[in-house]
Short mmCIF file of C-alpha atoms in Angstrom, two decimals:
data_model
loop_
_atom_site.label_atom_id
_atom_site.label_comp_id
_atom_site.label_asym_id
_atom_site.label_seq_id
_atom_site.Cartn_x
_atom_site.Cartn_y
_atom_site.Cartn_z
CA MET A 1 -1.51 20.62 -1.23
CA ARG A 2 -2.73 22.81 0.72
CA SER A 3 -6.70 22.40 -0.22
CA LEU A 4 -6.01 19.06 -0.21
CA LEU A 5 -4.90 19.25 3.56
CA TRP A 6 -8.31 21.76 4.16
CA ALA A 7 -10.58 19.74 2.18
CA HIS A 8 -9.80 16.11 3.76
CA TRP A 9 -7.78 16.70 7.06
CA LEU A 10 -8.07 20.60 8.91
CA PRO A 11 -9.59 23.30 7.19
CA ASP A 12 -6.86 26.23 9.28
CA VAL A 13 -4.35 24.36 8.00
CA GLU A 14 -1.57 28.05 7.75
CA GLN A 15 0.79 26.25 5.86
CA VAL A 16 3.44 23.35 4.61
CA THR A 17 6.66 22.96 4.56
CA HIS A 18 9.12 20.12 2.96
CA LEU A 19 10.55 18.36 4.94
CA PRO A 20 14.50 16.39 3.41
CA VAL A 21 13.59 13.08 5.04
CA GLY A 22 12.83 10.20 4.14
CA PHE A 23 13.91 8.35 1.04
CA GLY A 24 11.60 7.27 -1.62
CA ALA A 25 9.08 9.40 -0.16
CA TRP A 26 8.13 12.88 -0.07
CA HIS A 27 6.84 14.81 2.71
CA TRP A 28 5.96 18.00 4.31
CA GLN A 29 5.07 19.49 7.63
CA ALA A 30 2.06 21.41 7.80
CA TRP A 31 1.59 23.94 10.75
CA ALA A 32 -2.01 24.92 11.90
CA GLY A 33 -2.12 27.78 14.80
CA GLY A 34 1.38 29.07 14.37
CA ARG A 35 3.13 25.09 15.36
CA PRO A 36 3.33 21.83 13.28
CA VAL A 37 -0.06 19.11 13.76
CA LEU A 38 0.60 17.24 10.90
CA PHE A 39 3.19 15.00 9.34
CA VAL A 40 2.02 14.93 5.68
CA THR A 41 3.38 12.25 2.91
CA LEU A 42 2.71 11.38 -0.15
CA ASP A 43 3.35 7.57 -1.27
CA GLN A 44 4.54 6.46 -4.94
CA LEU A 45 1.72 3.51 -5.94
CA GLY A 46 3.30 1.00 -8.49
CA GLU A 47 5.23 -3.02 -8.16
CA ARG A 48 5.03 -2.26 -4.09
CA HIS A 49 2.15 -1.16 -3.98
CA THR A 50 -1.54 -0.50 -5.68
CA HIS A 51 -3.83 2.26 -4.05
CA LYS A 52 -5.68 -0.47 -2.46
CA SER A 53 -2.54 -2.31 -0.35
CA LEU A 54 -2.06 0.74 0.85
CA GLU A 55 -5.34 1.85 2.64
CA GLY A 56 -4.76 -1.47 3.39
CA ALA A 57 -1.96 -1.59 4.39
CA TYR A 58 -2.69 2.15 6.68
CA GLY A 59 -6.28 1.06 7.38
CA ALA A 60 -4.55 -2.62 9.33
CA ALA A 61 -2.42 0.07 10.97
CA SER A 62 -5.17 1.87 12.39
CA ALA A 63 -7.57 -0.87 13.38
CA LEU A 64 -3.74 -2.30 15.62
CA ALA A 65 -3.95 1.17 16.90
CA ALA A 66 -7.39 1.19 18.40
CA ARG A 67 -6.80 -2.39 19.89
CA GLY A 68 -4.85 -1.15 22.19
CA LEU A 69 -1.26 -1.11 20.93
CA GLU A 70 -0.61 2.25 21.70
CA PHE A 71 3.04 2.29 20.37
CA VAL A 72 1.25 1.81 16.23
CA LEU A 73 0.75 5.69 15.06
CA PRO A 74 -1.27 5.23 12.29
CA GLN A 75 -2.07 7.41 9.50
CA ARG A 76 -5.30 10.05 10.57
CA ARG A 77 -8.01 9.08 8.13
CA THR A 78 -9.64 11.50 6.63
CA VAL A 79 -13.59 13.29 6.47
CA LEU A 80 -14.85 10.51 4.95
CA GLY A 81 -12.68 7.51 7.34
CA GLN A 82 -10.44 7.18 4.66
CA CYS A 83 -6.29 6.74 5.31
CA THR A 84 -5.23 8.57 1.80
CA VAL A 85 -6.43 10.38 -0.63
CA ALA A 86 -5.44 10.33 -4.95
CA LEU A 87 -2.33 13.51 -5.81
CA GLY A 88 -1.77 12.96 -9.29
CA ASP A 89 -0.20 9.07 -9.48
CA ASP A 90 0.05 8.85 -6.45
CA ARG A 91 -1.45 8.67 -2.95
CA LEU A 92 -1.63 11.54 -0.19
CA SER A 93 -1.84 10.76 4.15
CA ALA A 94 -0.82 12.26 7.44
CA THR A 95 0.45 11.46 9.69
CA PRO A 96 -0.99 13.42 13.51
CA TRP A 97 2.71 15.72 14.22
CA LEU A 98 5.53 14.48 18.07
CA GLU A 99 7.37 16.07 18.87
CA GLY A 100 10.11 13.37 19.31
CA THR A 101 13.66 11.83 18.03
CA SER A 102 14.45 10.03 15.07
CA GLY A 103 17.50 8.07 15.23
CA ASP A 104 20.49 7.06 11.32
CA GLY A 105 19.25 3.30 11.43
CA SER A 106 21.24 1.64 14.14
CA PHE A 107 20.22 1.20 18.56
CA ARG A 108 21.90 3.48 21.80
CA ASP A 109 22.20 0.29 23.55
CA GLU A 110 21.12 -3.26 24.78
CA ALA A 111 18.08 -1.55 26.97
CA HIS A 112 16.79 0.12 23.33
CA ALA A 113 16.78 -2.88 21.55
CA ARG A 114 15.47 -4.97 23.74
CA ALA A 115 12.26 -1.99 24.48
CA THR A 116 11.79 -2.38 20.23
CA LEU A 117 11.76 -6.03 20.06
CA ASP A 118 10.11 -5.61 23.25
CA LEU A 119 7.46 -3.59 21.41
CA LEU A 120 7.43 -6.36 18.22
CA GLU A 121 6.90 -9.17 20.72
CA ARG A 122 3.78 -7.37 21.15
CA LEU A 123 2.52 -6.42 17.60
CA HIS A 124 3.19 -10.19 16.32
CA ALA A 125 1.52 -11.76 18.93
CA GLU A 126 -1.71 -9.95 17.32
CA THR A 127 -4.43 -12.49 15.78
CA GLY A 128 -7.42 -11.43 13.81
CA THR A 129 -6.15 -8.56 12.10
CA PRO A 130 -8.67 -6.95 8.94
CA ALA A 131 -7.37 -6.42 6.14
CA LEU A 132 -3.75 -7.06 6.41
CA PRO A 133 -1.75 -7.14 3.14
CA ARG A 134 0.67 -10.89 2.38
CA TRP A 135 3.68 -11.00 2.30
CA ARG A 136 4.97 -11.65 -1.06
CA PRO A 137 8.49 -11.73 -3.00
CA LEU A 138 9.90 -8.29 -3.79
CA VAL A 139 11.85 -9.27 -6.52
CA HIS A 140 11.23 -11.23 -9.77
CA PRO A 141 12.81 -15.08 -10.38
CA SER A 142 13.23 -13.98 -13.68
CA PHE A 143 15.34 -10.27 -12.10
CA ALA A 144 18.99 -11.37 -13.24
CA SER A 145 18.04 -11.70 -16.40
CA ARG A 146 16.41 -8.97 -16.92
CA LEU A 147 18.89 -7.06 -15.50
CA ASP A 148 21.08 -8.32 -18.12
CA GLU A 149 19.79 -7.93 -21.16
CA ARG A 150 18.77 -3.94 -18.65
CA THR A 151 22.47 -3.21 -19.02
CA ALA A 152 23.95 -4.79 -22.47
CA GLN A 153 23.79 -1.43 -23.82
CA PRO A 154 25.71 1.75 -22.90
CA TRP A 155 23.28 4.06 -20.09
CA ARG A 156 23.42 7.42 -21.08
CA SER A 157 20.70 8.70 -19.25
CA GLY A 158 23.21 10.94 -16.33
CA PRO A 159 26.82 11.09 -14.46
CA TYR A 160 26.75 8.35 -13.26
CA ALA A 161 24.37 5.59 -15.15
CA GLU A 162 27.34 4.16 -16.69
CA GLU A 163 28.94 3.92 -13.85
CA ALA A 164 26.05 1.91 -11.97
CA ARG A 165 25.81 -0.22 -14.73
CA SER A 166 28.96 -1.26 -14.25
CA ALA A 167 28.61 -1.69 -11.20
CA LEU A 168 25.87 -3.93 -11.82
CA ARG A 169 27.13 -6.56 -15.35
CA GLN A 170 30.28 -6.81 -12.79
CA ARG A 171 28.14 -9.01 -9.99
CA LEU A 172 25.61 -9.77 -12.63
CA SER A 173 26.62 -13.90 -11.69
CA GLU A 174 25.84 -13.08 -8.23
CA ILE A 175 22.84 -11.24 -8.88
CA ARG A 176 21.57 -14.03 -9.73
CA GLN A 177 22.85 -16.79 -7.71
CA TRP A 178 21.04 -14.04 -4.89
CA THR A 179 17.50 -14.74 -6.86
CA ALA A 180 18.33 -18.07 -7.44
CA ASP A 181 18.82 -18.34 -2.66
CA TYR A 182 16.25 -15.98 -1.52
CA HIS A 183 12.96 -17.31 -3.97
CA ARG A 184 14.18 -21.34 -3.21
CA LEU A 185 14.11 -20.37 0.91
CA ALA A 186 10.62 -18.32 -0.06
CA ALA A 187 9.20 -20.93 -1.29
CA ALA A 188 10.03 -22.86 2.27
CA THR A 189 7.84 -19.77 4.07
CA ASP A 190 4.82 -21.80 6.14
CA PRO A 191 2.32 -19.02 5.88
CA ALA A 192 0.56 -20.91 8.89
CA SER A 193 3.10 -19.60 10.65
CA TRP A 194 2.82 -15.84 9.77
CA VAL A 195 2.31 -12.79 11.99
CA PRO A 196 1.62 -8.70 11.97
CA THR A 197 4.68 -7.13 10.26
CA HIS A 198 6.37 -3.52 10.29
CA GLY A 199 8.50 -4.30 8.01
CA GLU A 200 11.38 -1.80 8.83
CA PRO A 201 11.59 -1.34 12.30
CA HIS A 202 14.82 0.57 12.52
CA THR A 203 15.17 3.45 14.32
CA ARG A 204 14.67 5.54 11.71
CA ASN A 205 11.21 4.80 11.32
CA GLN A 206 10.69 5.02 15.39
CA VAL A 207 9.79 8.84 16.79
CA MET A 208 10.89 8.76 21.01
CA THR A 209 9.09 10.82 22.94
CA GLN A 210 8.24 12.06 26.80
CA ALA A 211 5.04 9.93 26.55
CA GLY A 212 6.69 6.68 24.86
CA THR A 213 8.25 4.99 21.47
CA TYR A 214 6.00 5.33 18.74
CA LEU A 215 6.61 3.09 15.08
CA VAL A 216 6.01 5.15 11.90
CA ASP A 217 5.74 4.74 8.39
CA TRP A 218 3.35 1.39 8.24
CA GLU A 219 2.87 1.54 4.87
CA SER A 220 5.24 -1.54 5.12
CA LEU A 221 2.56 -3.68 6.91
CA LYS A 222 2.50 -7.36 6.80
CA LEU A 223 1.16 -10.41 7.22
CA ALA A 224 5.45 -12.55 7.22
CA PRO A 225 7.04 -14.01 8.84
CA ARG A 226 8.24 -12.78 12.69
CA GLU A 227 11.89 -12.88 10.93
CA ARG A 228 10.65 -10.11 8.57
CA ASP A 229 11.11 -7.78 11.83
CA LEU A 230 13.62 -9.65 14.02
CA ALA A 231 16.60 -9.46 10.48
CA THR A 232 16.48 -5.61 11.84
CA LEU A 233 18.14 -6.11 15.35
CA VAL A 234 20.12 -9.31 13.63
CA GLU A 235 21.76 -6.24 10.82
CA HIS A 236 22.73 -4.26 13.89
CA GLY A 237 24.28 -6.54 16.31
CA TRP A 238 21.78 -7.45 18.58
CA GLY A 239 20.97 -11.38 16.87
CA ASP A 240 21.41 -12.24 20.39
CA LEU A 241 18.55 -10.99 21.65
CA VAL A 242 17.05 -13.66 19.05
CA PRO A 243 17.86 -16.98 19.77
CA ALA A 244 14.90 -18.79 18.58
CA ALA A 245 14.59 -16.79 14.94
CA ASP A 246 15.08 -18.85 12.31
CA PRO A 247 19.25 -18.19 10.30
CA ALA A 248 16.99 -19.19 7.01
CA LEU A 249 14.74 -16.77 7.40
CA LEU A 250 16.79 -13.83 8.51
CA ALA A 251 18.93 -14.21 5.92
CA MET A 252 15.81 -14.40 3.25
CA PHE A 253 15.04 -11.09 4.37
CA ASP A 254 18.54 -10.33 4.40
CA LEU A 255 19.02 -11.59 0.48
CA GLU A 256 14.86 -9.65 -0.06
CA TRP A 257 16.46 -6.48 1.38
CA ARG A 258 20.16 -6.21 -0.86
CA LEU A 259 17.44 -7.16 -3.72
CA ASP A 260 14.95 -4.99 -3.39
CA GLU A 261 17.76 -2.15 -2.61
CA ILE A 262 19.70 -3.38 -5.88
CA ALA A 263 16.13 -3.10 -7.97
CA GLN A 264 15.44 0.63 -7.33
CA TYR A 265 18.88 1.96 -7.96
CA ALA A 266 18.98 0.33 -10.65
CA ALA A 267 15.84 2.38 -12.15
CA TRP A 268 17.28 5.29 -10.49
CA PHE A 269 20.22 4.94 -12.19
CA GLU A 270 18.86 3.89 -15.63
CA ALA A 271 16.12 6.91 -15.71
CA GLU A 272 17.72 10.54 -15.83
CA HIS A 273 19.89 11.89 -13.23
CA SER A 274 21.50 15.09 -12.80
CA GLY A 275 24.44 13.94 -10.65
CA SER A 276 22.52 15.65 -7.29
CA GLU A 277 23.90 14.93 -4.06
CA SER A 278 20.91 12.82 -3.85
CA ASP A 279 22.25 10.37 -7.26
CA ARG A 280 25.44 10.19 -5.11
CA VAL A 281 24.46 9.09 -1.60
CA ALA A 282 21.98 6.14 -3.64
CA LEU A 283 25.29 5.25 -6.42
CA ALA A 284 27.09 4.94 -2.78
CA GLY A 285 23.76 2.33 -1.61
CA LEU A 286 24.06 0.19 -5.56
CA ARG A 287 28.15 0.17 -4.74
CA HIS A 288 27.17 -1.40 -0.73
CA GLU A 289 24.70 -3.98 -1.33
CA LEU A 290 26.63 -5.32 -3.83
CA LEU A 291 30.09 -5.88 -2.77
CA ARG A 292 28.81 -6.58 1.36
CA GLU A 293 29.77 -9.71 3.23
CA PRO A 294 26.18 -11.09 3.43
CA ARG A 295 24.70 -9.91 7.79
CA ASN A 296 25.56 -12.16 10.38
CA THR A 297 23.16 -14.95 11.55
CA ALA A 298 25.20 -16.30 13.06
CA ARG A 299 24.34 -16.48 16.64
CA CYS A 300 20.71 -16.51 16.19
CA ALA A 301 21.46 -20.54 14.88
#
């Protein structure tokens, strides 16, 4: 790890310490001169990203920052001008370290929600950004049928495998309906109206500093309906700030979140696991997505 940082970013990195933050990627803090200088991320490649699409997302974020969106904190480019480098089968990247605070996902108050909306409106107003990845449905139309096949026999991959499998089978009919509704709504979207979107602009992906608030974690950057971002405000109770948002698209992105979470948790428990604290958190997350009510979009109608 340190040798890669020396070769591609900073030759004076002294130490690298793991940070137990985030979910779905790995993070470290790199130190130089007795202080933290880089936030280092290892993104897995697979269904969500190829090397090309990840490089495209991070590169587009750099372009947005260069065009004057000062709240965009992009990946720091390597000495060869890339945003990522290979580490095994995955991709390593780094952003400048910021001294600040992040939230738990929710907004402190109306002023915070409005400030976030102001940033999103500036992002959504950008046009002509090069190499922006385009949104497409995250979950395949056959997801429910495949899940039916995968859960037909007992899972023996770990202490929570059967509990997870049973929970999934109990909700297969709902998962089938959610998937059908999601793809029906996705087919009706108009790509001509799509804008640059962050994808997950909640406060866990914000760093609040004395100089201002930054949006981070731009691997999810895509050209998409603006409701992809506005759904975050609705989720946390600030739907009245976005009265012009399309309720159908808000519902679609709520379904996208639910189905994608279920897909990731299903893969998690189908694979070997030990019963760790992360496994317990994941099981609670699976049960929540299977049982929760649709998020309220009534105030956005």
